[in-house]
Coordinates of C-alpha atoms in Angstrom, one line a residue:
Chain A
M1 CA 163.2 84.0 103.4
D2 CA 161.5 81.3 105.5
I3 CA 158.7 82.5 107.6
Y4 CA 157.3 80.3 110.4
I5 CA 154.0 80.8 112.2
P6 CA 153.0 78.8 115.2
S7 CA 149.6 77.2 114.6
L8 CA 147.1 76.9 117.5
G9 CA 144.9 74.7 115.4
Y10 CA 142.1 77.3 115.6
G11 CA 141.4 80.9 114.8
N12 CA 142.1 83.1 111.8
I13 CA 145.5 82.3 110.4
I14 CA 144.5 82.9 106.7
R15 CA 145.1 86.6 106.8
L16 CA 148.6 86.5 108.5
S17 CA 149.9 83.7 106.2
S18 CA 148.6 85.4 103.1
F19 CA 150.1 88.8 104.2
F20 CA 153.5 87.4 105.0
S21 CA 153.6 85.3 101.9
N22 CA 154.5 88.6 100.1
Y23 CA 157.9 88.4 102.0
G24 CA 158.8 84.7 101.8
V25 CA 157.8 81.1 102.1
V26 CA 155.3 80.7 104.9
S27 CA 155.0 77.5 107.0
I28 CA 152.3 77.1 109.6
L29 CA 153.5 74.7 112.2
T30 CA 152.1 73.2 115.4
E31 CA 155.7 72.4 116.6
P32 CA 158.9 74.5 116.2
P33 CA 160.8 74.1 112.9
I34 CA 164.1 72.4 112.2
L35 CA 165.7 75.3 110.5
R36 CA 166.7 74.6 106.9
T37 CA 168.6 77.9 106.5
K38 CA 170.7 80.2 108.6
A39 CA 168.9 82.2 111.3
D40 CA 169.4 85.4 109.3
K41 CA 167.2 84.0 106.5
A42 CA 164.2 83.2 108.7
I43 CA 161.5 84.9 110.8
I44 CA 159.1 83.6 113.4
I45 CA 155.7 85.4 113.5
L46 CA 153.7 85.1 116.7
P47 CA 150.1 85.7 115.7
G48 CA 147.7 87.9 117.6
V49 CA 145.0 85.3 117.8
G50 CA 143.4 84.0 121.0
S51 CA 143.4 84.6 124.7
F52 CA 146.6 84.7 126.7
A53 CA 146.1 81.9 129.2
K54 CA 145.2 79.3 126.6
V55 CA 147.8 80.4 124.0
I56 CA 150.7 80.5 126.4
E57 CA 149.8 77.0 127.6
F58 CA 150.0 75.8 123.9
Y59 CA 153.4 77.5 123.5
K60 CA 154.7 75.8 126.7
K61 CA 153.4 72.3 125.8
S62 CA 154.3 72.4 122.1
G63 CA 158.0 73.4 122.6
W64 CA 157.5 76.8 120.9
E65 CA 158.4 78.6 124.1
S66 CA 161.7 76.8 124.5
F67 CA 162.5 77.4 120.9
I68 CA 161.8 81.2 121.2
L69 CA 163.8 81.5 124.4
D70 CA 166.7 79.7 122.8
S71 CA 166.5 82.0 119.8
F72 CA 166.5 85.1 122.0
Q73 CA 169.4 83.9 124.1
S74 CA 171.5 83.0 121.1
R75 CA 170.4 86.2 119.3
G76 CA 169.3 83.9 116.5
I77 CA 166.2 83.9 114.4
H78 CA 164.2 87.1 114.3
I79 CA 160.9 87.0 116.1
I80 CA 157.9 89.4 115.5
G81 CA 155.1 89.2 118.0
I82 CA 151.8 90.8 116.9
C83 CA 149.3 91.9 119.5
L84 CA 148.8 88.8 121.7
G85 CA 152.0 87.5 120.2
M86 CA 153.8 90.4 121.7
H87 CA 152.0 90.0 125.0
L88 CA 153.3 86.4 125.2
L89 CA 156.9 87.7 125.3
G90 CA 156.3 89.6 128.6
L91 CA 156.4 88.5 132.3
G92 CA 152.8 87.6 132.4
S93 CA 149.2 88.5 131.9
T94 CA 145.9 88.6 133.7
E95 CA 143.9 87.7 130.6
G96 CA 142.0 84.4 131.3
G97 CA 143.5 84.2 134.8
L98 CA 147.0 85.1 135.9
S99 CA 149.6 83.3 133.7
E100 CA 153.3 83.6 133.3
G101 CA 154.7 84.7 129.9
M102 CA 158.1 84.0 128.4
G103 CA 159.8 86.7 130.3
I104 CA 161.8 88.2 127.4
L105 CA 160.2 91.6 127.7
D106 CA 160.4 93.2 131.1
G107 CA 156.8 94.2 131.4
K108 CA 153.4 92.9 132.5
V109 CA 150.2 92.7 130.5
V110 CA 147.1 94.0 132.2
A111 CA 143.5 94.9 131.2
L112 CA 143.3 98.3 129.7
S113 CA 140.4 99.1 132.0
T114 CA 142.8 98.8 135.0
I115 CA 145.1 101.5 133.7
A116 CA 142.6 103.7 132.0
S117 CA 142.2 107.3 133.2
N118 CA 139.0 108.5 134.6
S119 CA 138.7 111.2 131.9
Y120 CA 139.1 108.7 129.2
P121 CA 137.9 105.2 130.3
I122 CA 138.6 102.4 127.9
D123 CA 138.3 98.6 128.1
T124 CA 138.7 97.8 124.4
N125 CA 140.9 99.7 122.0
M126 CA 139.5 99.1 118.6
G127 CA 140.4 101.3 115.6
W128 CA 143.1 103.2 113.8
H129 CA 145.8 105.2 115.5
K130 CA 149.0 107.1 114.6
L131 CA 152.1 106.1 116.5
I132 CA 153.9 108.4 118.9
E133 CA 157.5 107.7 118.1
H134 CA 160.1 107.8 120.9
K135 CA 162.7 106.4 118.6
P136 CA 162.5 106.0 114.8
V137 CA 160.3 103.1 113.9
Y138 CA 162.0 101.5 111.0
A139 CA 162.8 104.9 109.5
N140 CA 160.9 105.0 106.3
E141 CA 159.5 108.3 105.1
F142 CA 156.5 106.5 103.8
C143 CA 155.5 105.4 107.3
K144 CA 155.5 108.9 108.8
G145 CA 152.0 109.9 110.0
D146 CA 150.5 106.5 109.0
S147 CA 147.7 105.0 111.0
Y148 CA 147.6 101.3 112.1
Y149 CA 144.8 99.1 113.2
F150 CA 144.5 98.1 116.9
C151 CA 142.1 95.6 118.4
H152 CA 142.9 94.6 122.0
S153 CA 141.6 94.7 125.6
Y154 CA 145.0 94.2 127.2
G155 CA 148.2 96.1 126.9
Y156 CA 151.8 96.4 128.3
Q157 CA 152.8 98.2 131.4
M158 CA 156.4 98.4 130.4
L159 CA 159.1 98.5 133.0
D160 CA 162.0 99.0 130.6
Q161 CA 161.2 102.0 128.5
S162 CA 164.5 101.6 126.6
T163 CA 162.8 98.9 124.5
V164 CA 159.8 101.0 123.6
L165 CA 160.1 102.6 120.1
S166 CA 156.6 104.0 120.0
S167 CA 153.4 104.3 121.9
V168 CA 149.8 104.9 121.2
D169 CA 147.8 107.6 123.0
L170 CA 144.7 106.2 124.7
G171 CA 144.6 109.1 127.2
Y172 CA 147.6 107.4 128.6
L173 CA 150.5 105.9 126.6
I174 CA 150.5 102.2 125.7
P175 CA 153.6 100.7 124.0
S176 CA 152.9 100.0 120.4
V177 CA 156.3 99.0 119.0
I178 CA 158.9 97.3 121.2
E179 CA 162.3 96.1 120.2
T180 CA 165.1 94.3 121.9
Y181 CA 167.9 92.4 120.1
N182 CA 166.2 90.0 117.7
I183 CA 162.7 90.5 119.0
T184 CA 160.1 93.0 117.7
G185 CA 156.7 93.4 119.3
L186 CA 153.8 95.2 117.5
Q187 CA 150.6 96.0 119.5
F188 CA 148.7 96.7 116.3
H189 CA 148.0 94.4 113.4
P190 CA 150.2 95.2 110.3
E191 CA 148.2 92.5 108.3
L192 CA 145.0 94.6 108.9
S193 CA 146.5 98.0 108.4
Q194 CA 146.3 98.2 104.6
M195 CA 149.3 100.0 102.9
S196 CA 150.6 101.3 106.3
G197 CA 151.1 97.7 107.5
K198 CA 152.8 96.7 104.2
N199 CA 155.1 99.6 104.3
L200 CA 156.1 99.1 107.9
I201 CA 156.8 95.3 107.5
S202 CA 158.8 96.0 104.3
S203 CA 160.9 98.5 106.2
L204 CA 161.4 96.2 109.1
I205 CA 162.5 93.3 106.9
K206 CA 164.8 95.6 104.9
K207 CA 166.4 96.9 108.1
K208 CA 166.7 93.5 109.8
F209 CA 167.8 91.5 106.8
N210 CA 169.3 94.1 104.6
S211 CA 167.3 92.6 101.7
Chain B
M1 CA 143.0 109.3 120.2
T2 CA 141.3 106.8 117.9
T3 CA 139.8 107.9 114.7
K4 CA 136.1 107.5 114.0
R5 CA 135.5 104.5 111.8
I6 CA 133.6 104.2 108.6
I7 CA 132.6 100.5 108.3
G8 CA 131.4 99.0 105.0
K9 CA 128.6 96.5 105.4
I10 CA 128.1 93.7 102.8
L11 CA 124.9 91.7 103.2
V12 CA 125.2 88.2 101.6
T13 CA 122.0 86.5 100.5
D14 CA 120.9 83.2 98.9
R15 CA 117.6 84.6 97.8
F16 CA 118.8 85.0 94.2
Y17 CA 120.7 81.7 93.9
Q18 CA 118.4 80.3 91.2
E19 CA 118.8 83.4 89.2
F20 CA 122.6 84.0 89.5
G21 CA 123.9 80.5 90.6
C22 CA 125.9 82.0 93.5
L23 CA 125.5 84.0 96.7
V24 CA 125.3 87.7 96.0
S25 CA 125.4 90.8 98.0
C26 CA 122.3 92.9 98.3
I27 CA 120.8 95.9 99.9
S28 CA 117.9 95.3 102.2
C29 CA 115.3 96.8 104.5
Q30 CA 114.5 94.8 107.6
Y31 CA 116.3 91.9 106.0
D32 CA 113.1 91.1 104.1
K33 CA 113.0 93.3 101.0
Q34 CA 116.2 92.5 99.1
M35 CA 117.8 93.8 95.9
P36 CA 121.0 92.2 94.5
V37 CA 123.8 94.6 93.9
G38 CA 126.9 92.5 93.1
L39 CA 129.4 90.0 94.3
P40 CA 130.6 90.2 97.9
F41 CA 134.3 89.7 97.0
S42 CA 134.2 92.5 94.4
Q43 CA 132.5 94.8 96.8
A44 CA 135.1 94.1 99.4
L45 CA 137.9 94.9 97.0
I46 CA 136.3 98.2 96.0
M47 CA 135.8 99.2 99.6
E48 CA 139.4 98.5 100.5
A49 CA 140.6 100.5 97.4
Q50 CA 138.6 103.4 98.7
V51 CA 140.2 103.2 102.2
I52 CA 137.3 101.8 104.2
D53 CA 138.2 101.3 107.9
E54 CA 136.6 97.9 108.3
I55 CA 134.5 95.5 106.3
Q56 CA 131.5 93.7 107.8
V57 CA 130.1 90.7 106.0
I58 CA 126.7 89.5 107.2
Y59 CA 125.0 86.3 106.0
I60 CA 121.3 86.8 105.7
G61 CA 120.5 83.5 104.0
D62 CA 118.1 80.9 105.4
F63 CA 118.7 79.4 108.8
K64 CA 119.2 75.9 107.3
R65 CA 122.5 77.3 105.9
R66 CA 122.1 75.5 102.5
Y67 CA 125.0 77.5 101.0
W68 CA 127.1 77.9 104.1
S69 CA 130.2 76.3 102.7
E70 CA 130.0 78.7 99.8
F71 CA 129.7 81.6 102.2
L72 CA 132.7 80.5 104.2
A73 CA 134.7 80.3 100.9
I74 CA 133.7 83.8 100.1
C75 CA 134.9 85.0 103.5
S76 CA 138.2 83.1 103.1
H77 CA 138.7 84.7 99.7
I78 CA 138.1 88.2 101.1
S79 CA 140.3 87.6 104.1
S80 CA 143.2 86.3 102.1
S81 CA 142.9 89.0 99.4
T82 CA 142.6 92.1 101.6
N83 CA 144.4 93.8 104.5
T84 CA 141.3 95.4 106.0
P85 CA 139.8 94.3 109.4
L86 CA 137.0 91.8 108.6
T87 CA 134.0 91.2 110.9
I88 CA 131.6 88.4 109.9
G89 CA 128.2 87.6 111.3
G90 CA 124.7 86.3 110.6
S91 CA 122.8 83.5 112.3
I92 CA 125.7 82.5 114.6
D93 CA 124.2 80.2 117.2
S94 CA 126.9 77.9 118.4
Y95 CA 130.6 77.7 119.2
S96 CA 131.4 75.5 116.2
I97 CA 129.8 78.0 113.8
S98 CA 131.9 80.7 115.4
C99 CA 135.1 78.7 115.0
Q100 CA 134.2 78.1 111.3
L101 CA 134.0 81.8 110.8
F102 CA 137.3 82.6 112.6
E103 CA 139.0 79.8 110.5
S104 CA 137.5 81.4 107.4
G105 CA 139.2 84.7 108.1
A106 CA 137.0 86.6 110.6
D107 CA 139.0 89.0 112.7
K108 CA 135.8 89.6 114.8
I109 CA 132.4 87.9 114.7
V110 CA 129.1 89.6 115.3
I111 CA 126.6 87.9 117.5
G112 CA 123.0 88.9 118.0
R113 CA 120.5 88.3 120.7
S114 CA 121.8 84.9 121.9
F115 CA 124.8 86.8 123.1
C116 CA 122.7 88.2 126.0
E117 CA 121.1 85.0 127.0
G118 CA 124.1 83.8 129.0
Q119 CA 125.0 81.0 126.6
D120 CA 127.9 78.9 127.7
W121 CA 129.3 78.8 124.1
V122 CA 129.6 82.6 124.1
K123 CA 131.7 82.5 127.3
K124 CA 133.8 79.8 125.6
I125 CA 134.4 82.1 122.6
I126 CA 135.6 84.8 125.0
S127 CA 138.0 82.5 126.8
T128 CA 139.4 81.1 123.6
F129 CA 139.5 84.1 121.3
G130 CA 139.4 87.0 123.6
R131 CA 136.8 89.6 124.4
Q132 CA 137.9 91.9 121.6
S133 CA 137.0 89.3 119.0
L134 CA 133.2 89.6 119.8
V135 CA 130.9 92.2 118.6
Y136 CA 127.3 92.4 120.0
S137 CA 124.8 93.5 117.3
C138 CA 121.8 95.0 119.0
D139 CA 119.1 94.9 116.3
Y140 CA 116.1 96.9 117.3
K141 CA 113.0 98.5 115.8
R142 CA 109.8 100.2 116.9
I143 CA 106.7 98.0 116.8
D144 CA 103.4 99.7 117.6
G145 CA 105.3 102.4 119.4
T146 CA 107.4 100.1 121.5
I147 CA 111.1 99.3 121.0
A148 CA 111.7 95.7 120.3
L149 CA 114.9 93.7 120.2
R150 CA 115.6 91.0 117.6
T151 CA 115.9 87.6 119.3
T152 CA 117.5 84.4 118.1
H153 CA 116.1 83.2 114.8
G154 CA 114.4 86.5 113.9
Q155 CA 111.7 86.9 116.6
W156 CA 111.1 90.3 118.2
M157 CA 110.9 90.9 121.9
A158 CA 109.7 94.1 123.6
C159 CA 112.3 96.1 125.5
S160 CA 111.4 98.6 128.1
S161 CA 114.6 100.6 127.8
L162 CA 117.3 100.2 125.2
D163 CA 119.5 102.4 127.3
K164 CA 119.2 100.0 130.2
H165 CA 119.8 97.0 128.0
I166 CA 123.0 98.5 126.6
K167 CA 124.2 99.4 130.1
Q168 CA 123.7 95.8 131.2
V169 CA 125.7 94.5 128.3
L170 CA 128.5 97.0 129.0
D171 CA 128.5 96.1 132.7
A172 CA 128.8 92.4 131.9
E173 CA 132.1 93.1 130.0
I174 CA 131.4 90.3 127.5
C175 CA 132.1 92.0 124.2
G176 CA 134.7 94.2 122.6
E177 CA 132.2 96.4 120.7
I178 CA 128.5 97.1 120.3
I179 CA 126.7 97.8 117.1
L180 CA 123.2 99.4 117.3
N181 CA 121.2 98.4 114.2
Q182 CA 118.0 100.3 113.6
T183 CA 116.6 97.5 111.4
S184 CA 113.3 99.2 110.4
L185 CA 115.4 101.6 108.2
D186 CA 117.9 101.3 105.5
G187 CA 120.3 103.8 103.9
S188 CA 117.6 105.0 101.5
K189 CA 115.9 107.0 104.3
S190 CA 118.1 108.8 106.7
Y191 CA 116.7 108.9 110.2
V192 CA 117.7 107.9 113.6
E193 CA 115.4 108.2 116.6
E194 CA 117.6 110.3 118.7
R195 CA 115.7 109.9 121.9
I196 CA 116.6 106.2 122.1
I197 CA 120.3 106.8 121.6
P198 CA 121.8 105.4 124.8
S199 CA 123.4 107.6 127.3
T200 CA 126.2 105.0 127.5
L201 CA 128.2 106.7 124.7
H202 CA 131.7 107.9 125.7
M203 CA 132.0 104.8 127.8
A204 CA 134.8 102.3 127.7
T205 CA 133.4 100.0 125.1
P206 CA 133.2 101.3 121.5
V207 CA 129.6 101.7 120.2
I208 CA 128.9 101.8 116.5
I209 CA 125.6 102.7 114.8
G210 CA 124.2 101.4 111.6
C211 CA 121.1 101.3 109.3
G212 CA 119.2 104.3 108.2
L213 CA 122.3 106.5 107.6
S214 CA 122.4 108.2 104.2
D215 CA 122.9 111.8 105.1
H216 CA 126.1 113.6 105.8
M217 CA 124.6 115.8 108.5
L218 CA 123.1 112.8 110.3
I219 CA 126.3 110.8 110.2
S220 CA 128.2 113.8 111.4
N221 CA 125.8 114.5 114.3
L222 CA 125.9 110.9 115.4
L223 CA 129.7 110.9 115.5
T224 CA 129.6 114.2 117.4
K225 CA 127.2 112.6 120.0
G226 CA 129.9 110.0 120.7
F227 CA 129.5 107.0 118.5
D228 CA 132.8 105.5 117.6
G229 CA 131.8 104.8 114.0
V230 CA 129.1 104.0 111.5
T231 CA 128.3 101.1 109.4
L232 CA 127.2 102.0 105.9
G233 CA 125.6 99.5 103.4
T234 CA 122.9 100.8 101.2
Y235 CA 124.3 104.3 101.3
L236 CA 127.6 103.2 99.8
V237 CA 125.7 101.5 96.9
K238 CA 123.3 104.3 96.2
S239 CA 125.5 107.3 96.9
D240 CA 127.3 109.0 94.0
Q241 CA 130.1 109.7 96.4
S242 CA 133.1 107.4 97.0
I243 CA 134.0 106.3 100.5
Q244 CA 137.0 108.7 100.3
Q245 CA 134.7 111.6 99.5
I246 CA 132.4 110.7 102.4
K247 CA 135.4 110.5 104.7
A248 CA 136.7 113.8 103.4
R249 CA 133.4 115.6 104.1
L250 CA 133.4 114.2 107.7
L251 CA 137.1 115.3 108.1
N252 CA 136.1 118.8 106.9
S253 CA 133.3 118.8 109.5
G254 CA 135.9 118.4 112.2
H255 CA 135.8 114.7 112.9
S256 CA 139.0 112.6 113.4
I257 CA 138.9 110.5 110.2
R258 CA 141.6 108.3 108.7
M259 CA 142.2 109.3 105.0
Y260 CA 145.0 106.9 104.1

């Protein structure tokens, strides 16, 4: 399995590359790859590093956005967006100023403080949560009841609920796992979620690649 | 709802470099009195094996950063070998130092007093890495009856109201989390001056408390009052209980705690 991670040139990429090296050969690239293998033998991981406005600018300039859009339209290489990486796939975000996203997921990303309830105000969600499943999340009995690590100040207001596999309860529901065709979005960080994260990614890869 | 977090703190010092030939972890009181306890990497692995919720690594070596590259290598090693959230801090006073820490595996960085001085480099960190990647460490102690806050490079400045100070930080929306560090204590004496606990708990930004926590009842009371978690350093070293046992007791006391 070839695993490609876009490199911003800054931030913590050590953890993600180390985590995914358990599942294949990891390449960290500033520009999109020329695929050496069939699309069903590769994954793109969009890391949850940085702030939306700056990172989407990088994706647009570097050619990564076009590559990801082509992959989605052709139902090609599987893409996993983690935290900010998932936000980039949406219509846009207000983080760091209003910016357009890739438009793959039919939802907008907004500050948690703008959608928080009065009874449970929140502007940063930091910590461990269990998932509220709407549909089975990579059905694996080992994942049932597991907690995952979240660290974010922005989240999706999803318009298309059919893509939401699970949510997290912050006093209101925020999508935590999203899936559409060859795209998976995770609001939490599997690479920081100890055994729960490993089990979930193993199940995901097994399901998607039957390996 | 989110679970309460038990955060393991590892202090890394260069004070024993001549003796051991490397940076070691230590337990400390007010960052002055130090006792070596092991290697930071080994401690991090043990913490993860015992299902710690986060690991915090703090550099308390000299400000000249003589062994900085070795510290960064330790952080990289921990980051690439564990799957636990890693927060790194200690004498961060510029954007470039912050970037070095992120590139060495920090998921979040802890910044002290310079955070509140409106530094441009702090704003640059937020715009580049996002607000959730910044933790403000509010180090305080009582000097001659007055609360004082630790300033850049270890000076102390009187603070008329800790409560007001925390409110100002929260209102400015410039960090993802606040850690209150009562630095005149360590985990060998369990005590927190309750009257200075800010009324800002249960607010939108998580607030963690650290230093001076070595008693189950005290930790349980602080979590009940609304703190989102506790950092434990000396207590984890001196206690005969494992992290899982500490968590199990808190779970039995009615707190929402992650056990696996």
